[in-house]
Amino acid sequence: MARRTDSWDESDVRIRPNKKGTRPRTKDRPAYDDAVTGRIITVDRGRYTAVVAEGTPDERKIIAARARELRRNPVVAGDFVSLVGDVSGEPDTLARLVKIQDRKTLLRRSADDTDPIERAVVANADTLVIVVAAANPEPRTGFIDRALVAAYDAGIEPLLLVTKADVKDPAELLSNYQHLAFPVIISKTADSAASGIDARSDDGLSARLDKDAVSELRAHLDGKVTVMLGHSGVGKSTMVNALTGAERATGGVNAVTGRGRHTSSSALALKVNDAPAGSWIIDTPGIRSFGLAHVDPDRILRSFPDLEPGTDDCERGCKHDSSAVNCGVDAWVAAGHAGESGPARLASLRRLLGTDPRMEAQDVKELGTVS
């Protein structure tokens, strides 16, 4: 016998569960008032190592996983983050990373000059040390110019470190940058234990760096966060070992290709030995490519202060590239205002502006796709 509908009440109604979940949707997020602040020192396969209570007796390292709501936001070495959950730092514990705090600076790159996707490299750095070797592997001005553009664009102070100066005189390389106001430090292998500092690595290799060069570089690092950037084989990790007492693996250069062997697989922040609190060096993996697709052409031009004054005589709308007619920069360079290296600097600028396919091909060759 059918049940009469007029006897039904709300208890007879069956609610089907929502396939997308039964929790009410809201834009409100937890305040995380109890979160602690940590500095990210390395990232490894979805796990983030942070230092909290830095410079205090309670300083400790915490391993954390990123909260779901931060899935699309990159977290990189140097970031300050908010951590909740188990923040004791005890073995086998895992905290939750719930917020990326405002960044002072952000060093970025793209895979190449046509890739619109930005890739964060390091956050909150004060100084960018661009490391090149005087030889073995040969220095590439294209890489130096790209790194300078990225540094100026991010608001980071650049410094050029030339290693292996005992193998080849770097004077020709440095002549390209004599009109630019940034520090240059030249390093070589020390002749004796009295004049050198041993930099050992975890693979048994060691090198003796010139003590004066290490001290000069150290003077620029106290109280700052510094990122080391360069191709593999130029001596980044060797210098990092000398400054921090770490034993980062070091490697040689392939005799056939002239390129270094990768030894650093991820960026790692290390404290500078006997330095004030807040003194960190971030050693990055050897760069394979350093695209500038994210940098506006006008900002690229401002990274060439030895050439920029020449644009005052340009016609309106001049792009200063290789196809420009009556570009004031050509006259500026021809008059010698940019020095003997002016023509090479102008060619480099136009390669970075990337409008001439021939220039692009030359720059790719100069920069190298594998380091």
GROMACS .gro file of C-alpha atoms in nm, residues 74 149 237 283:
model
    4
   74PRO     CA    1   5.709   2.921  -0.589
  149VAL     CA    2   7.050   4.304  -1.632
  237SER     CA    3   8.145   2.610  -0.483
  283ASP     CA    4   7.517   2.874  -0.383
   0.00000   0.00000   0.00000
